[in-house]
Amino acid sequence: MLLDLPEQWQEIALYLSPKDVLSFVSIHRNINTCLSASPSFWTQLLVRDRDYEDTEGENTSVAADIRQAFLLQSFMSSLSFVKWLPISRNLQQREFPVKAREGHNSCVLNGPAGFKSLVITGGFSDDQEVTVMTLKKGLEVNNSNWGWTCLDPRYSDEPTFVYGASLTPLPPALSEEMEKDRFMRTCPDVIEKNIAKAIRFGGFEGGGYSGETNEVWVLTIVDYDHEDSSLDQFAVWEKMDTQGPSPRARAYHSATLIHDRYLVIIGGMTRLGSCIEESILDTKTWTWIDMELKCKGEPRGRHGHSVVWDKRRDRLVMFGGGSGTDLLRTGTDCNEVWELKMNGIDAIANQRSPVHSQSSSDRRENETMLWEWSKIHKNTLSRRNNSMRMRSGDDSDSDDSDEGTNDSEIDLSPSESLCLGRCHNAMKISPDAVLLVFGGGRPSTNGMLGYDLAKDTFLRPNVEGPLPVPRFTGVASFLETEGYILVHGGFNDATGGAVLDMNVLDLAPSLGRQFAGFPLDEDRQSQESVSDEAARNGQYGTDPQPGSRQMSALQRILLAQMYEAQMNGL
Protein backbone atom coordinates (compact mmCIF):
# COMPACT_ATOMS: atom_id res chain seq x y z
CA MET A 1 0.00 0.00 0.00
CA LEU A 2 1.02 3.62 -0.54
CA LEU A 3 0.83 4.26 3.21
CA ASP A 4 3.61 1.72 3.75
CA LEU A 5 6.20 3.62 1.63
CA PRO A 6 8.25 5.67 4.14
CA GLU A 7 10.65 7.12 1.53
CA GLN A 8 7.81 8.79 -0.36
CA TRP A 9 6.25 10.25 2.79
CA GLN A 10 9.61 11.51 3.97
CA GLU A 11 10.26 13.24 0.66
CA ILE A 12 6.83 14.93 0.77
CA ALA A 13 7.31 16.07 4.38
CA LEU A 14 10.63 17.75 3.57
CA TYR A 15 8.76 20.23 1.35
CA LEU A 16 6.32 21.26 4.09
CA SER A 17 6.54 24.12 6.58
CA PRO A 18 7.39 23.16 10.19
CA LYS A 19 3.76 23.52 11.26
CA ASP A 20 2.54 21.39 8.35
CA VAL A 21 5.21 18.76 9.04
CA LEU A 22 3.74 18.12 12.49
CA SER A 23 0.22 17.94 11.07
CA PHE A 24 1.36 15.61 8.31
CA VAL A 25 3.11 13.21 10.70
CA SER A 26 -0.09 13.00 12.75
CA ILE A 27 -2.47 12.48 9.82
CA HIS A 28 -2.28 8.68 9.76
CA ARG A 29 -0.94 5.95 12.01
CA ASN A 30 1.27 4.42 9.31
CA ILE A 31 2.86 7.78 8.47
CA ASN A 32 3.40 8.52 12.15
CA THR A 33 5.00 5.12 12.70
CA CYS A 34 7.50 5.37 9.84
CA LEU A 35 8.48 9.04 10.32
CA SER A 36 8.25 9.83 14.04
CA ALA A 37 10.81 7.18 14.97
CA SER A 38 13.26 8.06 12.19
CA PRO A 39 16.35 10.00 13.41
CA SER A 40 17.48 10.62 9.81
CA PHE A 41 14.11 12.23 8.94
CA TRP A 42 14.24 14.76 11.79
CA THR A 43 17.94 15.42 11.12
CA GLN A 44 17.17 16.28 7.49
CA LEU A 45 14.50 18.72 8.66
CA LEU A 46 16.99 20.33 11.05
CA VAL A 47 19.57 20.78 8.32
CA ARG A 48 16.87 22.26 6.07
CA ASP A 49 15.72 24.79 8.67
CA ARG A 50 19.13 25.87 9.94
CA ASP A 51 21.80 28.05 8.36
CA TYR A 52 24.47 25.54 9.26
CA GLU A 53 24.92 21.78 8.96
CA ASP A 54 26.39 21.05 12.39
CA THR A 55 24.43 18.02 13.58
CA GLU A 56 27.16 16.76 15.90
CA GLY A 57 25.67 14.10 18.15
CA GLU A 58 22.24 14.32 16.54
CA ASN A 59 22.71 11.48 14.06
CA THR A 60 23.35 9.14 16.99
CA SER A 61 20.52 10.54 19.15
CA VAL A 62 17.11 9.01 19.47
CA ALA A 63 14.40 10.38 17.20
CA ALA A 64 12.51 12.02 20.09
CA ASP A 65 15.52 14.20 20.99
CA ILE A 66 16.08 15.31 17.40
CA ARG A 67 12.36 16.00 17.04
CA GLN A 68 12.60 18.23 20.12
CA ALA A 69 15.51 20.10 18.54
CA PHE A 70 13.40 20.54 15.40
CA LEU A 71 10.53 21.94 17.48
CA LEU A 72 12.93 24.36 19.15
CA GLN A 73 14.18 25.55 15.77
CA SER A 74 10.59 25.94 14.52
CA PHE A 75 9.47 28.04 17.50
CA MET A 76 12.56 30.24 17.22
CA SER A 77 12.08 30.79 13.50
CA SER A 78 8.48 31.91 13.86
CA LEU A 79 9.30 34.66 16.38
CA SER A 80 5.73 34.50 17.58
CA PHE A 81 6.34 34.28 21.32
CA VAL A 82 9.42 35.03 23.48
CA LYS A 83 9.98 35.47 27.22
CA TRP A 84 12.46 37.43 29.33
CA LEU A 85 14.16 35.57 32.21
CA PRO A 86 15.80 38.01 34.67
CA ILE A 87 19.04 36.69 36.17
CA SER A 88 19.45 37.07 39.94
CA ARG A 89 20.75 40.50 40.91
CA ASN A 90 22.60 38.93 43.83
CA LEU A 91 24.58 36.77 41.40
CA GLN A 92 25.34 39.74 39.17
CA GLN A 93 26.42 42.06 41.98
CA ARG A 94 28.37 39.62 44.15
CA GLU A 95 29.56 36.76 41.97
CA PHE A 96 29.58 37.42 38.24
CA PRO A 97 32.93 39.04 37.32
CA VAL A 98 31.76 41.27 34.44
CA LYS A 99 30.36 44.41 36.02
CA ALA A 100 28.44 47.31 34.49
CA ARG A 101 30.01 48.40 31.22
CA GLU A 102 29.26 49.51 27.69
CA GLY A 103 30.96 49.32 24.31
CA HIS A 104 32.21 45.80 25.09
CA ASN A 105 32.19 42.61 23.01
CA SER A 106 30.79 39.12 23.25
CA CYS A 107 30.61 36.11 20.96
CA VAL A 108 29.93 32.38 21.09
CA LEU A 109 32.81 30.00 20.34
CA ASN A 110 33.13 26.27 19.96
CA GLY A 111 34.20 24.70 23.26
CA PRO A 112 35.42 21.30 24.41
CA ALA A 113 33.52 18.23 23.23
CA GLY A 114 29.82 18.70 23.98
CA PHE A 115 30.28 22.29 25.18
CA LYS A 116 30.42 25.82 23.85
CA SER A 117 31.97 29.00 25.24
CA LEU A 118 30.42 32.44 25.56
CA VAL A 119 33.14 35.12 25.71
CA ILE A 120 32.78 38.65 27.14
CA THR A 121 35.65 41.16 27.03
CA GLY A 122 36.65 44.80 26.48
CA GLY A 123 34.58 47.97 26.59
CA PHE A 124 34.63 50.89 29.03
CA SER A 125 36.43 49.14 31.87
CA ASP A 126 39.86 48.85 33.46
CA ASP A 127 39.33 45.09 33.38
CA GLN A 128 41.37 43.49 30.60
CA GLU A 129 40.38 39.95 31.56
CA VAL A 130 38.51 37.62 29.24
CA THR A 131 35.47 36.02 30.87
CA VAL A 132 34.54 32.63 29.41
CA MET A 133 31.19 31.03 30.25
CA THR A 134 31.09 27.30 29.50
CA LEU A 135 27.79 25.53 28.89
CA LYS A 136 26.56 22.30 27.39
CA LYS A 137 25.44 22.26 23.78
CA GLY A 138 21.87 21.63 22.70
CA LEU A 139 18.86 20.91 24.90
CA GLU A 140 21.14 19.53 27.65
CA VAL A 141 21.81 23.16 28.63
CA ASN A 142 18.53 23.22 30.57
CA ASN A 143 19.84 20.69 33.07
CA SER A 144 23.17 22.31 33.96
CA ASN A 145 24.56 25.46 35.51
CA TRP A 146 26.49 27.92 33.38
CA GLY A 147 29.91 28.20 34.95
CA TRP A 148 32.50 30.83 34.12
CA THR A 149 36.24 31.43 34.24
CA CYS A 150 38.16 34.73 34.29
CA LEU A 151 41.27 34.45 32.14
CA ASP A 152 44.20 36.84 32.30
CA PRO A 153 45.19 36.78 28.61
CA ARG A 154 48.69 36.08 27.40
CA TYR A 155 50.23 38.15 24.61
CA SER A 156 53.45 39.04 22.83
CA ASP A 157 52.18 42.53 21.96
CA GLU A 158 49.99 43.96 24.71
CA PRO A 159 46.47 44.49 23.32
CA THR A 160 45.28 48.08 23.36
CA PHE A 161 42.27 49.28 25.33
CA VAL A 162 39.38 49.78 22.91
CA TYR A 163 35.65 50.36 22.97
CA GLY A 164 33.25 50.11 20.05
CA ALA A 165 35.28 47.32 18.41
CA SER A 166 33.83 44.20 16.77
CA LEU A 167 34.51 40.61 17.84
CA THR A 168 33.64 37.96 15.24
CA PRO A 169 34.07 34.19 15.79
CA LEU A 170 36.02 32.17 13.24
CA PRO A 171 34.66 28.75 12.18
CA PRO A 172 36.11 25.81 14.15
CA ALA A 173 37.76 24.22 11.10
CA LEU A 174 39.69 27.39 10.28
CA SER A 175 40.70 27.88 13.92
CA GLU A 176 42.09 24.35 14.09
CA GLU A 177 43.90 24.73 10.77
CA MET A 178 45.62 27.93 11.93
CA GLU A 179 46.97 26.22 15.06
CA LYS A 180 48.06 22.78 13.88
CA ASP A 181 51.39 22.79 15.70
CA ARG A 182 50.80 25.35 18.45
CA PHE A 183 49.61 24.96 22.02
CA MET A 184 50.73 21.33 22.10
CA ARG A 185 51.13 19.69 25.50
CA THR A 186 53.01 16.45 26.14
CA CYS A 187 51.19 15.76 29.42
CA PRO A 188 49.92 12.16 29.23
CA ASP A 189 46.70 13.01 31.06
CA VAL A 190 45.57 15.49 28.37
CA ILE A 191 43.01 13.59 26.31
CA GLU A 192 41.68 16.40 24.14
CA LYS A 193 42.62 19.91 23.02
CA ASN A 194 40.15 22.49 21.70
CA ILE A 195 41.05 25.78 20.03
CA ALA A 196 38.58 28.55 19.24
CA LYS A 197 39.28 31.97 17.74
CA ALA A 198 37.62 35.35 17.21
CA ILE A 199 38.72 38.44 15.28
CA ARG A 200 38.70 41.88 16.87
CA PHE A 201 38.72 44.83 14.47
CA GLY A 202 38.79 48.58 15.04
CA GLY A 203 37.47 50.53 17.98
CA PHE A 204 38.37 53.79 19.72
CA GLU A 205 41.56 53.83 21.79
CA GLY A 206 41.14 57.35 23.23
CA GLY A 207 38.47 59.05 25.28
CA GLY A 208 35.87 61.31 23.74
CA TYR A 209 35.40 59.07 20.67
CA SER A 210 38.96 59.58 19.44
CA GLY A 211 41.92 57.47 18.46
CA GLU A 212 40.09 55.18 16.09
CA THR A 213 42.14 52.21 14.93
CA ASN A 214 42.15 49.69 12.09
CA GLU A 215 44.19 47.06 13.91
CA VAL A 216 43.29 43.39 13.61
CA TRP A 217 43.68 41.21 16.69
CA VAL A 218 42.87 37.53 17.16
CA LEU A 219 41.66 36.14 20.48
CA THR A 220 42.40 32.44 20.97
CA ILE A 221 40.76 30.35 23.70
CA VAL A 222 42.56 27.05 24.36
CA ASP A 223 40.96 24.22 26.36
CA TYR A 224 42.82 21.13 27.62
CA ASP A 225 40.54 18.32 28.75
CA HIS A 226 42.24 16.00 31.28
CA GLU A 227 41.55 12.37 32.12
CA ASP A 228 40.18 13.34 35.52
CA SER A 229 37.52 15.49 33.75
CA SER A 230 39.21 18.74 34.81
CA LEU A 231 39.50 21.55 32.29
CA ASP A 232 42.48 23.86 31.81
CA GLN A 233 41.81 27.07 29.88
CA PHE A 234 43.86 30.05 28.79
CA ALA A 235 43.42 33.02 26.43
CA VAL A 236 45.90 34.56 24.00
CA TRP A 237 45.74 37.92 22.19
CA GLU A 238 47.77 38.20 18.99
CA LYS A 239 48.11 41.23 16.72
CA MET A 240 47.87 40.22 13.06
CA ASP A 241 50.09 41.70 10.36
CA THR A 242 47.77 42.15 7.40
CA GLN A 243 48.59 42.70 3.74
CA GLY A 244 46.91 44.84 1.10
CA PRO A 245 45.43 48.35 1.28
CA SER A 246 44.66 49.27 4.90
CA PRO A 247 40.99 50.02 5.56
CA ARG A 248 39.75 53.19 7.20
CA ALA A 249 40.14 53.22 10.99
CA ARG A 250 36.74 53.25 12.69
CA ALA A 251 34.57 52.12 15.60
CA TYR A 252 30.94 51.05 16.11
CA HIS A 253 31.00 49.43 12.66
CA SER A 254 29.66 46.05 11.55
CA ALA A 255 31.83 42.99 10.87
CA THR A 256 30.17 40.03 9.13
CA LEU A 257 31.87 36.75 8.21
CA ILE A 258 30.69 35.22 4.92
CA HIS A 259 31.58 31.87 3.37
CA ASP A 260 33.52 31.01 6.57
CA ARG A 261 36.40 33.12 5.29
CA TYR A 262 35.75 36.74 4.30
CA LEU A 263 35.18 39.38 6.98
CA VAL A 264 33.12 42.26 5.56
CA ILE A 265 33.50 45.57 7.44
CA ILE A 266 30.82 48.20 6.75
CA GLY A 267 30.41 51.73 8.08
CA GLY A 268 31.46 53.00 11.48
CA MET A 269 32.35 56.16 13.37
CA THR A 270 35.50 58.28 13.22
CA ARG A 271 36.36 61.42 15.19
CA LEU A 272 35.24 63.43 12.12
CA GLY A 273 31.93 61.68 11.51
CA SER A 274 30.38 58.44 10.32
CA CYS A 275 31.35 56.56 7.16
CA ILE A 276 29.88 53.81 5.00
CA GLU A 277 33.14 52.53 3.49
CA GLU A 278 33.17 48.75 2.84
CA SER A 279 36.31 46.64 3.38
CA ILE A 280 36.90 42.89 3.03
CA LEU A 281 39.51 40.84 4.92
CA ASP A 282 40.51 37.36 3.74
CA THR A 283 41.00 35.54 7.06
CA LYS A 284 42.96 32.70 5.45
CA THR A 285 45.66 34.95 3.99
CA TRP A 286 45.12 38.01 6.25
CA THR A 287 44.90 40.20 3.17
CA TRP A 288 42.63 43.21 2.71
CA ILE A 289 41.02 42.86 -0.71
CA ASP A 290 41.15 45.88 -3.00
CA MET A 291 37.57 45.79 -4.21
CA GLU A 292 35.36 48.69 -5.19
CA LEU A 293 31.61 48.17 -5.06
CA LYS A 294 29.05 49.47 -7.50
CA CYS A 295 26.99 51.73 -5.27
CA LYS A 296 23.87 53.08 -6.92
CA GLY A 297 22.08 54.95 -4.17
CA GLU A 298 24.76 54.13 -1.58
CA PRO A 299 23.70 54.59 2.07
CA ARG A 300 24.96 57.59 4.01
CA GLY A 301 27.64 57.24 6.64
CA ARG A 302 26.41 55.51 9.77
CA HIS A 303 27.52 53.73 12.93
CA GLY A 304 25.84 51.45 15.44
CA HIS A 305 24.03 49.63 12.63
CA SER A 306 23.88 45.86 12.17
CA VAL A 307 24.48 43.61 9.17
CA VAL A 308 23.48 39.95 8.69
CA TRP A 309 24.43 37.59 5.89
CA ASP A 310 21.29 36.36 4.17
CA LYS A 311 22.90 33.23 2.78
CA ARG A 312 19.84 31.91 0.94
CA ARG A 313 19.47 35.10 -1.09
CA ASP A 314 23.22 35.78 -1.35
CA ARG A 315 23.12 39.28 0.11
CA LEU A 316 24.03 41.32 3.17
CA VAL A 317 21.14 43.09 4.90
CA MET A 318 21.88 46.26 6.91
CA PHE A 319 19.56 47.57 9.63
CA GLY A 320 19.32 51.14 10.89
CA GLY A 321 22.12 52.87 12.76
CA GLY A 322 22.84 56.55 13.28
CA SER A 323 25.04 59.42 12.18
CA GLY A 324 27.27 61.86 14.06
CA THR A 325 30.59 61.93 15.91
CA ASP A 326 29.44 60.46 19.22
CA LEU A 327 26.64 58.33 20.60
CA LEU A 328 24.57 60.91 22.47
CA ARG A 329 25.12 64.51 21.43
CA THR A 330 25.25 64.61 17.63
CA GLY A 331 23.57 63.04 14.64
CA THR A 332 20.27 61.24 14.18
CA ASP A 333 19.03 57.67 14.15
CA CYS A 334 17.34 56.01 11.19
CA ASN A 335 15.15 52.96 10.63
CA GLU A 336 16.20 52.18 7.08
CA VAL A 337 16.86 48.67 5.83
CA TRP A 338 19.34 48.18 2.96
CA GLU A 339 20.60 45.18 1.06
CA LEU A 340 24.01 44.67 -0.50
CA LYS A 341 23.55 42.15 -3.29
CA MET A 342 26.50 39.85 -3.94
CA ASN A 343 27.53 37.59 -6.81
CA GLY A 344 28.74 34.84 -4.52
CA ILE A 345 32.19 33.62 -3.61
CA ASP A 346 33.37 33.69 -7.24
CA ALA A 347 33.05 37.46 -7.31
CA ILE A 348 35.73 37.84 -4.64
CA ALA A 349 37.92 35.11 -6.16
CA ASN A 350 37.77 36.76 -9.57
CA GLN A 351 38.65 40.11 -8.03
CA ARG A 352 41.79 38.60 -6.51
CA SER A 353 42.83 36.89 -9.80
CA PRO A 354 42.56 39.46 -12.64
CA VAL A 355 42.07 38.15 -16.14
CA HIS A 356 45.33 39.02 -17.90
CA SER A 357 43.71 39.22 -21.33
CA GLN A 358 41.72 42.25 -20.22
CA SER A 359 43.06 45.76 -20.31
CA SER A 360 43.66 47.53 -17.02
CA SER A 361 40.68 49.85 -17.59
CA ASP A 362 38.38 46.93 -18.50
CA ARG A 363 39.39 45.05 -15.35
CA ARG A 364 38.75 48.12 -13.26
CA GLU A 365 35.27 48.54 -14.74
CA ASN A 366 34.43 44.89 -14.03
CA GLU A 367 35.75 45.15 -10.48
CA THR A 368 33.26 47.91 -9.70
CA MET A 369 30.25 45.93 -11.00
CA LEU A 370 30.34 43.08 -8.51
CA TRP A 371 28.04 44.09 -5.66
CA GLU A 372 25.27 46.68 -5.44
CA TRP A 373 23.42 48.53 -2.68
CA SER A 374 19.66 49.05 -2.78
CA LYS A 375 17.17 50.26 -0.19
CA ILE A 376 14.39 47.97 1.03
CA HIS A 377 12.69 50.22 3.61
CA LYS A 378 12.78 54.00 3.76
CA ASN A 379 13.79 56.01 6.78
CA THR A 380 10.68 57.47 8.43
CA LEU A 381 12.34 59.12 11.43
CA SER A 382 13.20 62.53 9.93
CA ARG A 383 11.09 65.06 8.07
CA ARG A 384 13.89 65.50 5.54
CA ASN A 385 14.31 61.85 4.68
CA ASN A 386 11.37 61.34 2.33
CA SER A 387 11.77 64.47 0.22
CA MET A 388 12.10 63.88 -3.51
CA ARG A 389 15.55 65.39 -3.77
CA MET A 390 18.42 64.63 -1.42
CA ARG A 391 21.82 66.11 -0.92
CA SER A 392 24.66 63.63 -1.26
CA GLY A 393 28.09 63.11 0.15
CA ASP A 394 28.03 64.01 3.85
CA ASP A 395 27.39 62.37 7.18
CA SER A 396 23.75 63.09 7.86
CA ASP A 397 20.44 61.63 8.90
CA SER A 398 19.49 60.50 5.44
CA ASP A 399 20.79 59.06 2.18
CA ASP A 400 20.75 60.08 -1.45
CA SER A 401 18.30 57.47 -2.68
CA ASP A 402 14.53 57.79 -2.92
CA GLU A 403 14.21 54.08 -3.51
CA GLY A 404 12.53 51.76 -1.06
CA THR A 405 11.00 48.92 -2.91
CA ASN A 406 8.73 47.56 -0.18
CA ASP A 407 5.75 49.84 0.39
CA SER A 408 3.51 47.13 1.85
CA GLU A 409 5.39 46.61 5.11
CA ILE A 410 3.79 47.35 8.44
CA ASP A 411 4.31 50.92 9.61
CA LEU A 412 6.72 51.12 12.53
CA SER A 413 5.67 53.25 15.46
CA PRO A 414 8.24 55.74 16.87
CA SER A 415 9.02 53.42 19.79
CA GLU A 416 9.41 50.38 17.51
CA SER A 417 11.78 52.35 15.30
CA LEU A 418 14.20 52.68 18.23
CA CYS A 419 15.02 48.97 17.78
CA LEU A 420 16.80 50.00 14.58
CA GLY A 421 18.49 53.00 16.19
CA ARG A 422 22.18 53.24 16.87
CA CYS A 423 23.91 50.44 18.77
CA HIS A 424 20.97 48.05 18.79
CA ASN A 425 21.56 44.29 18.88
CA ALA A 426 20.66 42.11 15.90
CA MET A 427 20.82 38.33 15.68
CA LYS A 428 19.99 36.08 12.75
CA ILE A 429 18.13 33.27 14.50
CA SER A 430 17.17 31.22 11.44
CA PRO A 431 17.77 31.34 7.68
CA ASP A 432 14.79 33.69 7.28
CA ALA A 433 14.43 35.49 10.63
CA VAL A 434 16.32 38.31 12.38
CA LEU A 435 15.64 39.61 15.89
CA LEU A 436 16.37 43.27 16.74
CA VAL A 437 16.47 44.29 20.43
CA PHE A 438 17.28 47.46 22.38
CA GLY A 439 18.96 50.40 20.61
CA GLY A 440 18.52 54.15 20.12
CA GLY A 441 20.49 56.70 22.09
CA ARG A 442 18.02 59.20 23.49
CA PRO A 443 15.77 57.59 24.42
CA SER A 444 16.99 54.02 24.32
CA THR A 445 14.48 51.18 24.28
CA ASN A 446 13.83 47.79 25.84
CA GLY A 447 11.60 46.73 22.94
CA MET A 448 12.18 44.27 20.13
CA LEU A 449 11.26 43.67 16.51
CA GLY A 450 11.52 40.73 14.17
CA TYR A 451 12.36 40.79 10.48
CA ASP A 452 11.40 38.23 7.83
CA LEU A 453 14.25 38.01 5.30
CA ALA A 454 12.20 35.94 2.85
CA LYS A 455 9.43 38.56 2.63
CA ASP A 456 11.40 41.67 3.69
CA THR A 457 8.77 42.57 6.29
CA PHE A 458 8.86 43.36 10.00
CA LEU A 459 7.44 41.05 12.67
CA ARG A 460 6.05 41.82 16.13
CA PRO A 461 6.83 39.03 18.63
CA ASN A 462 4.57 38.58 21.66
CA VAL A 463 6.79 39.31 24.66
CA GLU A 464 6.30 37.97 28.19
CA GLY A 465 8.36 38.21 31.37
CA PRO A 466 9.65 41.33 33.15
CA LEU A 467 11.08 43.83 30.67
CA PRO A 468 14.76 44.67 31.26
CA VAL A 469 16.22 48.15 31.59
CA PRO A 470 16.25 50.14 28.29
CA ARG A 471 19.75 50.38 26.85
CA PHE A 472 21.99 50.62 23.84
CA THR A 473 25.65 49.69 23.12
CA GLY A 474 25.36 46.51 25.22
CA VAL A 475 26.04 42.93 24.10
CA ALA A 476 23.67 40.12 23.15
CA SER A 477 24.85 36.58 22.35
CA PHE A 478 22.66 34.08 20.52
CA LEU A 479 22.94 30.42 21.52
CA GLU A 480 21.72 28.74 18.35
CA THR A 481 21.20 25.14 19.41
CA GLU A 482 19.90 26.12 22.86
CA GLY A 483 17.32 28.74 21.89
CA TYR A 484 18.45 31.49 24.27
CA ILE A 485 19.92 34.97 23.99
CA LEU A 486 22.13 36.30 26.81
CA VAL A 487 22.09 40.10 27.23
CA HIS A 488 24.63 42.02 29.31
CA GLY A 489 25.39 45.67 30.05
CA GLY A 490 24.93 48.73 27.88
CA PHE A 491 24.22 52.41 28.53
CA ASN A 492 20.93 53.85 29.78
CA ASP A 493 20.27 57.46 28.81
CA ALA A 494 17.85 58.06 31.69
CA THR A 495 20.44 57.27 34.38
CA GLY A 496 23.40 58.49 32.33
CA GLY A 497 25.45 55.43 33.18
CA ALA A 498 26.34 51.85 32.31
CA VAL A 499 23.84 49.12 33.10
CA LEU A 500 24.51 46.35 35.62
CA ASP A 501 21.82 44.05 34.32
CA MET A 502 21.97 40.60 32.78
CA ASN A 503 18.96 38.82 31.27
CA VAL A 504 18.22 35.72 29.23
CA LEU A 505 15.63 35.74 26.44
CA ASP A 506 13.89 32.40 25.88
CA LEU A 507 13.07 32.13 22.17
CA ALA A 508 10.83 29.08 22.62
CA PRO A 509 8.87 29.39 25.89
CA SER A 510 6.07 27.32 24.36
CA LEU A 511 8.23 24.23 24.96
CA GLY A 512 7.78 24.75 28.71
CA ARG A 513 11.50 24.43 29.48
CA GLN A 514 12.89 25.08 32.97
CA PHE A 515 15.97 27.31 32.70
CA ALA A 516 18.72 26.25 35.14
CA GLY A 517 21.75 28.09 33.75
CA PHE A 518 21.60 30.88 36.36
CA PRO A 519 19.39 31.53 39.39
CA LEU A 520 16.52 33.84 38.43
CA ASP A 521 14.76 36.72 40.17
CA GLU A 522 11.25 35.32 40.22
CA ASP A 523 9.82 38.53 41.71
CA ARG A 524 11.64 40.98 39.44
CA GLN A 525 9.50 43.99 38.58
CA SER A 526 9.11 44.78 34.90
CA GLN A 527 10.59 48.03 33.61
CA GLU A 528 8.29 50.37 31.76
CA SER A 529 8.28 50.11 28.01
CA VAL A 530 9.27 53.21 26.03
CA SER A 531 6.21 55.06 24.78
CA ASP A 532 5.72 56.56 21.34
CA GLU A 533 5.54 60.00 22.95
CA ALA A 534 8.92 59.53 24.63
CA ALA A 535 10.39 58.35 21.35
CA ARG A 536 8.94 61.35 19.48
CA ASN A 537 10.26 63.76 22.10
CA GLY A 538 13.75 62.28 21.99
CA GLN A 539 16.60 64.23 20.46
CA TYR A 540 17.12 61.77 17.63
CA GLY A 541 14.91 62.02 14.58
CA THR A 542 14.19 65.71 15.15
CA ASP A 543 15.88 68.87 14.04
CA PRO A 544 18.13 70.67 16.57
CA GLN A 545 16.34 73.20 18.73
CA PRO A 546 16.66 76.81 17.53
CA GLY A 547 19.64 78.47 19.13
CA SER A 548 21.20 75.20 20.29
CA ARG A 549 24.98 75.15 20.02
CA GLN A 550 26.70 72.39 18.06
CA MET A 551 30.45 71.73 18.27
CA SER A 552 32.32 72.11 15.00
CA ALA A 553 34.50 69.31 13.67
CA LEU A 554 37.62 71.31 14.67
CA GLN A 555 36.31 71.78 18.22
CA ARG A 556 35.66 68.06 18.51
CA ILE A 557 39.20 67.25 17.32
CA LEU A 558 40.74 69.70 19.82
CA LEU A 559 38.63 68.31 22.65
CA ALA A 560 39.64 64.75 21.74
CA GLN A 561 43.33 65.74 21.59
CA MET A 562 43.12 67.41 25.01
CA TYR A 563 41.45 64.34 26.48
CA GLU A 564 44.01 62.01 24.93
CA ALA A 565 46.87 64.16 26.24
CA GLN A 566 45.43 63.89 29.74
CA MET A 567 45.09 60.13 29.37
CA ASN A 568 48.77 59.89 28.36
CA GLY A 569 49.90 62.13 31.21
CA LEU A 570 51.26 64.84 28.91
Short mmCIF file of C-alpha atoms in Angstrom, two decimals, residues 12 24 36 39 73 112 154 162 172 203 225 233 237 256 259 313 333 356 399 419 425 448 452 495 556 561 569:
data_model
loop_
_atom_site.label_atom_id
_atom_site.label_comp_id
_atom_site.label_asym_id
_atom_site.label_seq_id
_atom_site.Cartn_x
_atom_site.Cartn_y
_atom_site.Cartn_z
CA ILE A 12 6.83 14.93 0.77
CA PHE A 24 1.36 15.61 8.31
CA SER A 36 8.25 9.83 14.04
CA PRO A 39 16.35 10.00 13.41
CA GLN A 73 14.18 25.55 15.77
CA PRO A 112 35.42 21.30 24.41
CA ARG A 154 48.69 36.08 27.40
CA VAL A 162 39.38 49.78 22.91
CA PRO A 172 36.11 25.81 14.15
CA GLY A 203 37.47 50.53 17.98
CA ASP A 225 40.54 18.32 28.75
CA GLN A 233 41.81 27.07 29.88
CA TRP A 237 45.74 37.92 22.19
CA THR A 256 30.17 40.03 9.13
CA HIS A 259 31.58 31.87 3.37
CA ARG A 313 19.47 35.10 -1.09
CA ASP A 333 19.03 57.67 14.15
CA HIS A 356 45.33 39.02 -17.90
CA ASP A 399 20.79 59.06 2.18
CA CYS A 419 15.02 48.97 17.78
CA ASN A 425 21.56 44.29 18.88
CA MET A 448 12.18 44.27 20.13
CA ASP A 452 11.40 38.23 7.83
CA THR A 495 20.44 57.27 34.38
CA ARG A 556 35.66 68.06 18.51
CA GLN A 561 43.33 65.74 21.59
CA GLY A 569 49.90 62.13 31.21
#
